[in-house]
CSV table of N, CA, C and O in Angstrom, one decimal:
chain,number,residue,atom,x,y,z
M,80,GLN,N,73.6,98.5,98.0
M,80,GLN,CA,75.0,98.3,97.7
M,80,GLN,C,75.2,97.5,96.5
M,80,GLN,O,74.9,96.3,96.5
M,81,VAL,N,75.8,98.1,95.5
M,81,VAL,CA,76.1,97.3,94.3
M,81,VAL,C,77.4,96.6,94.4
M,81,VAL,O,78.4,97.1,94.9
M,82,GLN,N,77.4,95.3,94.0
M,82,GLN,CA,78.6,94.5,94.0
M,82,GLN,C,78.8,93.9,92.6
M,82,GLN,O,77.8,93.4,92.0
M,83,LEU,N,80.0,93.9,92.1
M,83,LEU,CA,80.4,93.3,90.9
M,83,LEU,C,81.5,92.4,91.2
M,83,LEU,O,82.5,92.8,91.7
M,84,VAL,N,81.4,91.1,90.8
M,84,VAL,CA,82.4,90.1,91.1
M,84,VAL,C,82.8,89.4,89.8
M,84,VAL,O,82.0,88.7,89.2
M,85,GLU,N,84.1,89.6,89.4
M,85,GLU,CA,84.6,89.0,88.2
M,85,GLU,C,85.2,87.6,88.5
M,85,GLU,O,85.6,87.4,89.7
M,86,SER,N,85.2,86.8,87.5
M,86,SER,CA,85.8,85.5,87.6
M,86,SER,C,86.2,85.0,86.2
M,86,SER,O,85.7,85.6,85.2
M,87,GLY,N,87.0,84.0,86.2
M,87,GLY,CA,87.4,83.4,84.9
M,87,GLY,C,88.7,83.7,84.4
M,87,GLY,O,89.2,83.2,83.4
M,88,GLY,N,89.5,84.6,85.1
M,88,GLY,CA,90.8,84.9,84.7
M,88,GLY,C,91.8,83.8,84.9
M,88,GLY,O,91.4,82.8,85.5
M,89,GLY,N,93.0,83.9,84.4
M,89,GLY,CA,94.0,82.9,84.6
M,89,GLY,C,95.1,83.0,83.6
M,89,GLY,O,95.3,84.1,83.0
M,90,LEU,N,95.9,82.0,83.5
M,90,LEU,CA,97.1,81.9,82.6
M,90,LEU,C,96.7,81.1,81.4
M,90,LEU,O,96.2,80.0,81.5
M,91,VAL,N,97.0,81.6,80.2
M,91,VAL,CA,96.7,80.9,79.0
M,91,VAL,C,97.8,81.2,78.0
M,91,VAL,O,98.5,82.2,78.1
M,92,GLN,N,98.0,80.3,77.1
M,92,GLN,CA,99.0,80.5,76.1
M,92,GLN,C,98.5,81.4,74.9
M,92,GLN,O,97.3,81.4,74.7
M,93,ALA,N,99.4,82.0,74.3
M,93,ALA,CA,99.0,82.8,73.1
M,93,ALA,C,98.2,82.0,72.1
M,93,ALA,O,98.5,80.8,71.9
M,94,GLY,N,97.1,82.6,71.6
M,94,GLY,CA,96.2,81.8,70.7
M,94,GLY,C,95.0,81.2,71.4
M,94,GLY,O,94.1,80.7,70.8
M,95,GLY,N,95.1,81.1,72.8
M,95,GLY,CA,94.1,80.4,73.5
M,95,GLY,C,92.9,81.3,73.8
M,95,GLY,O,92.8,82.4,73.3
M,96,SER,N,92.0,80.8,74.6
M,96,SER,CA,90.7,81.5,74.9
M,96,SER,C,90.5,81.5,76.4
M,96,SER,O,90.9,80.6,77.1
M,97,LEU,N,89.8,82.5,76.9
M,97,LEU,CA,89.2,82.6,78.2
M,97,LEU,C,87.9,83.2,78.2
M,97,LEU,O,87.6,84.0,77.3
M,98,ARG,N,87.0,82.9,79.1
M,98,ARG,CA,85.7,83.5,79.3
M,98,ARG,C,85.6,84.1,80.7
M,98,ARG,O,85.7,83.4,81.7
M,99,LEU,N,85.5,85.4,80.7
M,99,LEU,CA,85.3,86.1,81.9
M,99,LEU,C,83.9,86.3,82.2
M,99,LEU,O,83.1,86.5,81.3
M,100,SER,N,83.5,86.3,83.5
M,100,SER,CA,82.2,86.5,84.0
M,100,SER,C,82.2,87.6,85.0
M,100,SER,O,83.1,87.8,85.8
M,101,CYS,N,81.1,88.3,85.1
M,101,CYS,CA,80.9,89.3,86.1
M,101,CYS,C,79.5,89.3,86.6
M,101,CYS,O,78.5,89.5,85.9
M,102,ALA,N,79.4,88.9,87.9
M,102,ALA,CA,78.1,88.7,88.5
M,102,ALA,C,77.7,90.0,89.3
M,102,ALA,O,78.6,90.5,90.1
M,103,ALA,N,76.6,90.6,89.0
M,103,ALA,CA,76.2,91.8,89.6
M,103,ALA,C,75.0,91.7,90.6
M,103,ALA,O,74.2,90.8,90.4
M,104,SER,N,75.0,92.5,91.6
M,104,SER,CA,73.9,92.6,92.6
M,104,SER,C,73.8,94.0,93.1
M,104,SER,O,74.7,94.8,93.0
M,105,GLY,N,72.6,94.3,93.6
M,105,GLY,CA,72.4,95.6,94.2
M,105,GLY,C,71.6,96.6,93.4
M,105,GLY,O,71.1,97.6,94.0
M,106,ARG,N,71.5,96.5,92.1
M,106,ARG,CA,70.7,97.4,91.3
M,106,ARG,C,70.0,96.5,90.2
M,106,ARG,O,70.5,95.4,90.0
M,107,THR,N,69.0,97.0,89.6
M,107,THR,CA,68.3,96.3,88.6
M,107,THR,C,69.3,96.1,87.4
M,107,THR,O,69.5,97.1,86.6
M,108,PHE,N,69.8,95.0,87.3
M,108,PHE,CA,70.9,94.7,86.4
M,108,PHE,C,70.5,95.1,84.9
M,108,PHE,O,71.3,95.7,84.2
M,109,SER,N,69.3,94.7,84.6
M,109,SER,CA,68.9,94.9,83.2
M,109,SER,C,68.6,96.3,82.8
M,109,SER,O,68.4,96.6,81.6
M,110,SER,N,68.7,97.2,83.8
M,110,SER,CA,68.5,98.6,83.5
M,110,SER,C,69.7,99.4,83.1
M,110,SER,O,69.6,100.6,82.8
M,111,TYR,N,70.9,98.8,83.2
M,111,TYR,CA,72.2,99.5,83.0
M,111,TYR,C,73.1,98.9,82.1
M,111,TYR,O,73.2,97.6,82.0
M,112,ALA,N,73.8,99.7,81.3
M,112,ALA,CA,74.9,99.2,80.4
M,112,ALA,C,76.0,98.7,81.3
M,112,ALA,O,76.2,99.1,82.4
M,113,MET,N,76.7,97.8,80.7
M,113,MET,CA,77.9,97.2,81.4
M,113,MET,C,79.1,97.3,80.5
M,113,MET,O,79.0,97.3,79.3
M,114,GLY,N,80.3,97.3,81.1
M,114,GLY,CA,81.5,97.4,80.4
M,114,GLY,C,82.6,96.6,80.9
M,114,GLY,O,82.6,96.2,82.1
M,115,TRP,N,83.6,96.3,80.1
M,115,TRP,CA,84.8,95.7,80.5
M,115,TRP,C,86.0,96.7,80.2
M,115,TRP,O,86.1,97.2,79.1
M,116,PHE,N,86.9,96.8,81.2
M,116,PHE,CA,88.1,97.6,81.0
M,116,PHE,C,89.3,96.7,81.5
M,116,PHE,O,89.1,95.7,82.1
M,117,ARG,N,90.5,97.1,81.1
M,117,ARG,CA,91.6,96.4,81.6
M,117,ARG,C,92.8,97.4,81.9
M,117,ARG,O,92.8,98.5,81.4
M,118,GLN,N,93.7,96.9,82.7
M,118,GLN,CA,94.8,97.7,83.1
M,118,GLN,C,96.1,96.8,83.2
M,118,GLN,O,96.1,95.9,84.0
M,119,ALA,N,97.0,97.1,82.3
M,119,ALA,CA,98.3,96.4,82.4
M,119,ALA,C,99.3,97.1,83.3
M,119,ALA,O,99.1,98.4,83.5
M,120,PRO,N,100.3,96.5,83.8
M,120,PRO,CA,101.3,97.1,84.7
M,120,PRO,C,101.9,98.3,84.0
M,120,PRO,O,102.3,98.3,82.9
M,121,GLY,N,101.9,99.4,84.7
M,121,GLY,CA,102.5,100.7,84.2
M,121,GLY,C,101.7,101.4,83.2
M,121,GLY,O,102.2,102.4,82.6
M,122,LYS,N,100.5,100.9,82.9
M,122,LYS,CA,99.6,101.6,81.9
M,122,LYS,C,98.3,102.1,82.5
M,122,LYS,O,97.9,101.6,83.6
M,123,GLU,N,97.7,103.0,81.8
M,123,GLU,CA,96.4,103.4,82.3
M,123,GLU,C,95.3,102.4,82.0
M,123,GLU,O,95.4,101.6,81.1
M,124,ARG,N,94.2,102.5,82.7
M,124,ARG,CA,93.1,101.6,82.5
M,124,ARG,C,92.5,102.0,81.1
M,124,ARG,O,92.4,103.1,80.7
M,125,GLU,N,92.2,100.9,80.3
M,125,GLU,CA,91.7,101.2,79.0
M,125,GLU,C,90.4,100.4,78.7
M,125,GLU,O,90.2,99.3,79.3
M,126,PHE,N,89.6,101.0,77.9
M,126,PHE,CA,88.3,100.4,77.5
M,126,PHE,C,88.5,99.1,76.7
M,126,PHE,O,89.4,99.1,75.8
M,127,VAL,N,87.7,98.1,76.9
M,127,VAL,CA,87.8,96.9,76.2
M,127,VAL,C,86.5,96.7,75.4
M,127,VAL,O,86.5,96.5,74.1
M,128,ALA,N,85.3,96.7,76.1
M,128,ALA,CA,84.1,96.4,75.4
M,128,ALA,C,82.9,96.9,76.3
M,128,ALA,O,83.1,97.0,77.5
M,129,SER,N,81.8,97.1,75.7
M,129,SER,CA,80.6,97.5,76.5
M,129,SER,C,79.4,97.0,75.8
M,129,SER,O,79.4,96.7,74.6
M,130,ILE,N,78.3,96.9,76.6
M,130,ILE,CA,77.0,96.4,76.0
M,130,ILE,C,75.9,97.2,76.7
M,130,ILE,O,75.9,97.4,77.9
M,131,ARG,N,74.9,97.6,75.8
M,131,ARG,CA,73.8,98.3,76.3
M,131,ARG,C,72.9,97.4,77.2
M,131,ARG,O,73.0,96.2,77.2
M,132,ARG,N,72.0,98.0,77.8
M,132,ARG,CA,71.2,97.3,78.8
M,132,ARG,C,70.4,96.1,78.3
M,132,ARG,O,70.2,95.1,78.9
M,133,ASN,N,69.9,96.3,77.1
M,133,ASN,CA,69.1,95.2,76.5
M,133,ASN,C,70.0,94.2,75.6
M,133,ASN,O,69.4,93.3,75.0
M,134,GLY,N,71.3,94.5,75.6
M,134,GLY,CA,72.2,93.7,74.8
M,134,GLY,C,72.1,93.9,73.3
M,134,GLY,O,72.8,93.3,72.5
M,135,GLY,N,71.3,94.9,72.9
M,135,GLY,CA,71.2,95.2,71.5
M,135,GLY,C,72.3,95.8,70.8
M,135,GLY,O,72.5,95.7,69.6
M,136,SER,N,73.1,96.5,71.6
M,136,SER,CA,74.3,97.3,71.0
M,136,SER,C,75.5,96.9,71.8
M,136,SER,O,75.5,96.9,73.0
M,137,THR,N,76.6,96.6,71.1
M,137,THR,CA,77.9,96.4,71.7
M,137,THR,C,79.0,97.2,71.1
M,137,THR,O,78.8,97.7,69.9
M,138,TYR,N,80.0,97.5,71.8
M,138,TYR,CA,81.1,98.3,71.4
M,138,TYR,C,82.4,97.7,71.8
M,138,TYR,O,82.5,97.1,72.9
M,139,TYR,N,83.4,97.9,71.0
M,139,TYR,CA,84.7,97.3,71.2
M,139,TYR,C,85.9,98.2,70.9
M,139,TYR,O,85.8,99.0,70.0
M,140,ALA,N,86.9,98.1,71.7
M,140,ALA,CA,88.2,98.7,71.4
M,140,ALA,C,88.7,98.1,70.1
M,140,ALA,O,88.5,96.9,69.8
M,141,ASP,N,89.4,98.9,69.3
M,141,ASP,CA,89.9,98.4,68.0
M,141,ASP,C,90.9,97.2,68.3
M,141,ASP,O,91.0,96.3,67.4
M,142,SER,N,91.6,97.2,69.4
M,142,SER,CA,92.6,96.2,69.7
M,142,SER,C,92.0,94.8,69.9
M,142,SER,O,92.7,93.8,69.8
M,143,VAL,N,90.7,94.8,70.2
M,143,VAL,CA,90.1,93.5,70.5
M,143,VAL,C,89.0,93.1,69.5
M,143,VAL,O,88.5,92.0,69.6
M,144,LYS,N,88.7,94.0,68.7
M,144,LYS,CA,87.6,93.8,67.7
M,144,LYS,C,87.8,92.5,66.9
M,144,LYS,O,88.9,92.3,66.4
M,145,GLY,N,86.8,91.7,66.8
M,145,GLY,CA,87.0,90.4,66.0
M,145,GLY,C,87.5,89.3,66.9
M,145,GLY,O,87.5,88.1,66.4
M,146,ARG,N,88.1,89.5,68.0
M,146,ARG,CA,88.6,88.5,68.9
M,146,ARG,C,87.8,88.3,70.2
M,146,ARG,O,87.7,87.2,70.7
M,147,PHE,N,87.3,89.4,70.7
M,147,PHE,CA,86.5,89.4,72.0
M,147,PHE,C,85.0,89.6,71.7
M,147,PHE,O,84.7,90.3,70.7
M,148,THR,N,84.2,89.0,72.5
M,148,THR,CA,82.8,89.2,72.4
M,148,THR,C,82.2,89.4,73.8
M,148,THR,O,82.4,88.6,74.7
M,149,ILE,N,81.4,90.5,73.9
M,149,ILE,CA,80.7,90.8,75.2
M,149,ILE,C,79.3,90.4,75.0
M,149,ILE,O,78.7,90.5,74.0
M,150,SER,N,78.8,89.8,76.1
M,150,SER,CA,77.4,89.4,76.1
M,150,SER,C,76.8,89.6,77.5
M,150,SER,O,77.6,89.7,78.5
M,151,ARG,N,75.5,89.5,77.7
M,151,ARG,CA,74.9,89.5,79.0
M,151,ARG,C,73.7,88.6,79.1
M,151,ARG,O,73.0,88.4,78.1
M,152,ASP,N,73.5,88.2,80.3
M,152,ASP,CA,72.3,87.4,80.6
M,152,ASP,C,71.6,88.1,81.7
M,152,ASP,O,72.0,88.0,82.9
M,153,ASN,N,70.6,88.8,81.4
M,153,ASN,CA,69.9,89.7,82.4
M,153,ASN,C,69.1,88.8,83.4
M,153,ASN,O,68.9,89.2,84.5
M,154,ALA,N,68.8,87.6,83.0
M,154,ALA,CA,68.1,86.7,84.0
M,154,ALA,C,69.1,86.2,85.0
M,154,ALA,O,68.6,85.9,86.2
M,155,LYS,N,70.3,86.2,84.7
M,155,LYS,CA,71.4,85.8,85.7
M,155,LYS,C,72.2,86.9,86.2
M,155,LYS,O,73.1,86.7,87.0
M,156,ASN,N,71.8,88.1,85.9
M,156,ASN,CA,72.6,89.3,86.4
M,156,ASN,C,74.1,89.2,86.1
M,156,ASN,O,74.9,89.6,87.0
M,157,THR,N,74.4,88.7,84.9
M,157,THR,CA,75.8,88.5,84.6
M,157,THR,C,76.2,89.0,83.2
M,157,THR,O,75.4,88.9,82.3
M,158,VAL,N,77.4,89.5,83.1
M,158,VAL,CA,77.9,90.0,81.9
M,158,VAL,C,79.2,89.1,81.6
M,158,VAL,O,79.9,88.8,82.6
M,159,TYR,N,79.4,88.8,80.4
M,159,TYR,CA,80.5,87.9,80.0
M,159,TYR,C,81.4,88.6,79.0
M,159,TYR,O,81.0,89.5,78.3
M,160,LEU,N,82.7,88.1,79.0
M,160,LEU,CA,83.6,88.6,78.0
M,160,LEU,C,84.3,87.3,77.5
M,160,LEU,O,85.1,86.7,78.2
M,161,GLN,N,84.0,86.9,76.3
M,161,GLN,CA,84.6,85.8,75.6
M,161,GLN,C,85.8,86.3,74.9
M,161,GLN,O,85.7,87.2,74.0
M,162,MET,N,87.0,85.8,75.2
M,162,MET,CA,88.3,86.3,74.6
M,162,MET,C,88.9,85.1,73.9
M,162,MET,O,89.3,84.1,74.5
M,163,ASN,N,89.0,85.3,72.6
M,163,ASN,CA,89.7,84.3,71.7
M,163,ASN,C,90.9,84.9,71.1
M,163,ASN,O,91.1,86.1,71.1
M,164,SER,N,91.7,84.0,70.6
M,164,SER,CA,93.0,84.4,69.9
M,164,SER,C,93.8,85.4,70.8
M,164,SER,O,94.2,86.4,70.3
M,165,LEU,N,93.9,85.0,72.0
M,165,LEU,CA,94.6,85.9,73.0
M,165,LEU,C,96.1,86.1,72.6
M,165,LEU,O,96.7,85.2,72.1
M,166,LYS,N,96.5,87.3,72.9
M,166,LYS,CA,97.9,87.7,72.6
M,166,LYS,C,98.6,88.1,73.9
M,166,LYS,O,97.9,88.5,74.9
M,167,PRO,N,99.9,88.1,74.0
M,167,PRO,CA,100.6,88.5,75.2
M,167,PRO,C,100.2,89.9,75.6
M,167,PRO,O,100.1,90.3,76.8
M,168,GLU,N,99.9,90.8,74.6
M,168,GLU,CA,99.6,92.2,74.9
M,168,GLU,C,98.2,92.3,75.6
M,168,GLU,O,97.8,93.4,76.0
M,169,ASP,N,97.4,91.2,75.6
M,169,ASP,CA,96.2,91.2,76.3
M,169,ASP,C,96.3,91.0,77.8
M,169,ASP,O,95.4,91.1,78.6
M,170,THR,N,97.5,90.7,78.2
M,170,THR,CA,97.8,90.5,79.7
M,170,THR,C,97.5,91.8,80.5
M,170,THR,O,98.0,92.9,80.1
M,171,ALA,N,96.6,91.6,81.5
M,171,ALA,CA,96.2,92.8,82.3
M,171,ALA,C,95.2,92.3,83.3
M,171,ALA,O,94.8,91.1,83.3
M,172,VAL,N,94.9,93.2,84.2
M,172,VAL,CA,93.8,92.9,85.2
M,172,VAL,C,92.5,93.5,84.4
M,172,VAL,O,92.5,94.6,84.0
M,173,TYR,N,91.5,92.6,84.4
M,173,TYR,CA,90.3,93.0,83.7
M,173,TYR,C,89.2,93.3,84.7
M,173,TYR,O,89.0,92.5,85.7
M,174,TYR,N,88.5,94.4,84.5
M,174,TYR,CA,87.5,94.9,85.4
M,174,TYR,C,86.2,95.0,84.7
M,174,TYR,O,86.1,95.5,83.5
M,175,CYS,N,85.1,94.6,85.4
M,175,CYS,CA,83.8,94.9,84.8
M,175,CYS,C,83.3,96.2,85.6
M,175,CYS,O,83.7,96.5,86.7
M,176,ALA,N,82.4,96.9,84.9
M,176,ALA,CA,81.9,98.1,85.4
M,176,ALA,C,80.4,98.3,85.0
M,176,ALA,O,80.0,97.8,83.9
M,177,GLN,N,79.7,99.0,85.9
M,177,GLN,CA,78.2,99.2,85.6
M,177,GLN,C,78.0,100.7,85.4
M,177,GLN,O,78.5,101.5,86.2
M,178,ALA,N,77.3,101.1,84.4
M,178,ALA,CA,77.1,102.5,84.0
M,178,ALA,C,76.4,103.3,85.1
M,178,ALA,O,75.6,102.8,85.9
M,179,ARG,N,76.7,104.6,85.1
M,179,ARG,CA,76.0,105.5,86.0
M,179,ARG,C,74.5,105.7,85.7
M,179,ARG,O,73.7,105.8,86.6
M,180,THR,N,74.3,105.8,84.4
M,180,THR,CA,72.9,106.1,83.9
M,180,THR,C,72.4,104.9,83.1
M,180,THR,O,73.1,104.1,82.6
M,181,MET,N,71.1,104.9,82.9
M,181,MET,CA,70.4,103.8,82.2
M,181,MET,C,70.8,103.8,80.7
M,181,MET,O,70.9,102.8,80.2
M,182,ASP,N,71.0,105.0,80.2
M,182,ASP,CA,71.4,105.0,78.7
M,182,ASP,C,72.9,104.7,78.5
M,182,ASP,O,73.3,104.4,77.4
M,183,GLY,N,73.6,104.7,79.6
M,183,GLY,CA,75.0,104.2,79.5
M,183,GLY,C,76.0,105.3,79.0
M,183,GLY,O,77.2,105.1,79.2
M,184,GLY,N,75.6,106.3,78.4
M,184,GLY,CA,76.5,107.4,78.0
M,184,GLY,C,77.5,106.9,76.9
M,184,GLY,O,77.2,106.0,76.2
M,185,THR,N,78.6,107.5,76.9
M,185,THR,CA,79.7,107.2,75.9
M,185,THR,C,80.3,105.8,76.3
M,185,THR,O,80.9,105.7,77.4
M,186,PRO,N,80.2,104.8,75.5
M,186,PRO,CA,80.6,103.5,75.9
M,186,PRO,C,82.0,103.3,76.5
M,186,PRO,O,82.3,102.6,77.4
M,187,GLY,N,83.0,104.0,75.9
M,187,GLY,CA,84.4,103.8,76.2
M,187,GLY,C,84.9,104.7,77.3
M,187,GLY,O,86.1,104.7,77.7
M,188,ASN,N,84.1,105.6,77.8
M,188,ASN,CA,84.5,106.6,78.8
M,188,ASN,C,84.4,106.0,80.2
M,188,ASN,O,83.3,105.8,80.7
M,189,PRO,N,85.5,105.8,80.9
M,189,PRO,CA,85.4,105.2,82.2
M,189,PRO,C,84.6,106.0,83.2
M,189,PRO,O,84.0,105.5,84.2
M,190,PHE,N,84.5,107.3,83.0
M,190,PHE,CA,83.7,108.2,83.9
M,190,PHE,C,82.2,108.0,83.8
M,190,PHE,O,81.4,108.5,84.6
M,191,GLU,N,81.8,107.3,82.7
M,191,GLU,CA,80.4,106.9,82.6
M,191,GLU,C,80.0,105.8,83.4
M,191,GLU,O,78.8,105.4,83.5
M,192,TYR,N,81.0,105.2,84.1
M,192,TYR,CA,80.7,104.0,84.9
M,192,TYR,C,80.8,104.3,86.4
M,192,TYR,O,81.8,104.9,86.8
M,193,ARG,N,79.8,103.9,87.2
M,193,ARG,CA,79.8,104.2,88.6
M,193,ARG,C,80.4,103.1,89.5
M,193,ARG,O,81.0,103.4,90.5
M,194,TYR,N,80.1,101.9,89.1
M,194,TYR,CA,80.5,100.8,90.0
M,194,TYR,C,81.5,99.9,89.3
M,194,TYR,O,81.4,99.6,88.1
M,195,TRP,N,82.5,99.4,90.0
M,195,TRP,CA,83.6,98.6,89.5
M,195,TRP,C,83.8,97.4,90.3
M,195,TRP,O,83.6,97.4,91.5
M,196,GLY,N,84.2,96.3,89.6
M,196,GLY,CA,84.6,95.1,90.3
M,196,GLY,C,86.0,95.2,90.8
M,196,GLY,O,86.7,96.2,90.6
M,197,GLN,N,86.4,94.1,91.4
M,197,GLN,CA,87.8,94.1,92.0
M,197,GLN,C,88.9,93.7,91.0
M,197,GLN,O,90.0,93.8,91.3
M,198,GLY,N,88.4,93.2,89.9
M,198,GLY,CA,89.3,92.8,88.8
M,198,GLY,C,89.7,91.3,88.9
M,198,GLY,O,89.7,90.7,89.9
M,199,THR,N,90.1,90.8,87.7
M,199,THR,CA,90.6,89.4,87.6
M,199,THR,C,91.8,89.4,86.6
M,199,THR,O,91.7,90.1,85.6
M,200,GLN,N,92.8,88.7,87.0
M,200,GLN,CA,94.1,88.8,86.3
M,200,GLN,C,94.0,87.8,85.1
M,200,GLN,O,93.6,86.6,85.2
M,201,VAL,N,94.4,88.3,83.9
M,201,VAL,CA,94.5,87.5,82.7
M,201,VAL,C,96.0,87.6,82.3
M,201,VAL,O,96.5,88.7,82.1
M,202,THR,N,96.6,86.5,82.2
M,202,THR,CA,98.0,86.5,81.7
M,202,THR,C,98.1,85.6,80.5
M,202,THR,O,97.7,84.4,80.6
M,203,VAL,N,98.7,86.1,79.4
M,203,VAL,CA,98.9,85.4,78.2
M,203,VAL,C,100.3,85.2,78.0
M,203,VAL,O,101.1,86.2,77.8
M,204,SER,N,100.8,84.0,77.9
M,204,SER,CA,102.2,83.7,77.7
M,204,SER,C,102.5,83.5,76.2
M,204,SER,O,101.6,83.0,75.5
M,205,SER,N,103.7,83.8,75.8
M,205,SER,CA,104.0,83.7,74.4
M,205,SER,C,104.7,82.4,74.1
M,205,SER,O,105.0,81.6,75.0
């Protein structure tokens, strides 16, 4: 049984920073790509960032490029999302996800991810 548990969300002022964590269990963490997605009220879930299993390749949505950084610690079975220069439009529930296959498929495609966390709320005030 795979479990993904996000933490680190909260309320922050525009321009501030947050670091999200996602602790994984149930599959060999280092064998699978990981991703972060977000969903704002009334909007569809959208891709934020992803990282290949060895951490060698990362991918970002244009809207967060240069502000967010995804990383992973395979020894701790944890993936992180460092969010800097936050904007009100970053407000959403953030979800981490684990890929279906070891090669991860297309990074931004939600259907490439089999397991999802419960989400953590990030609210950015103006």
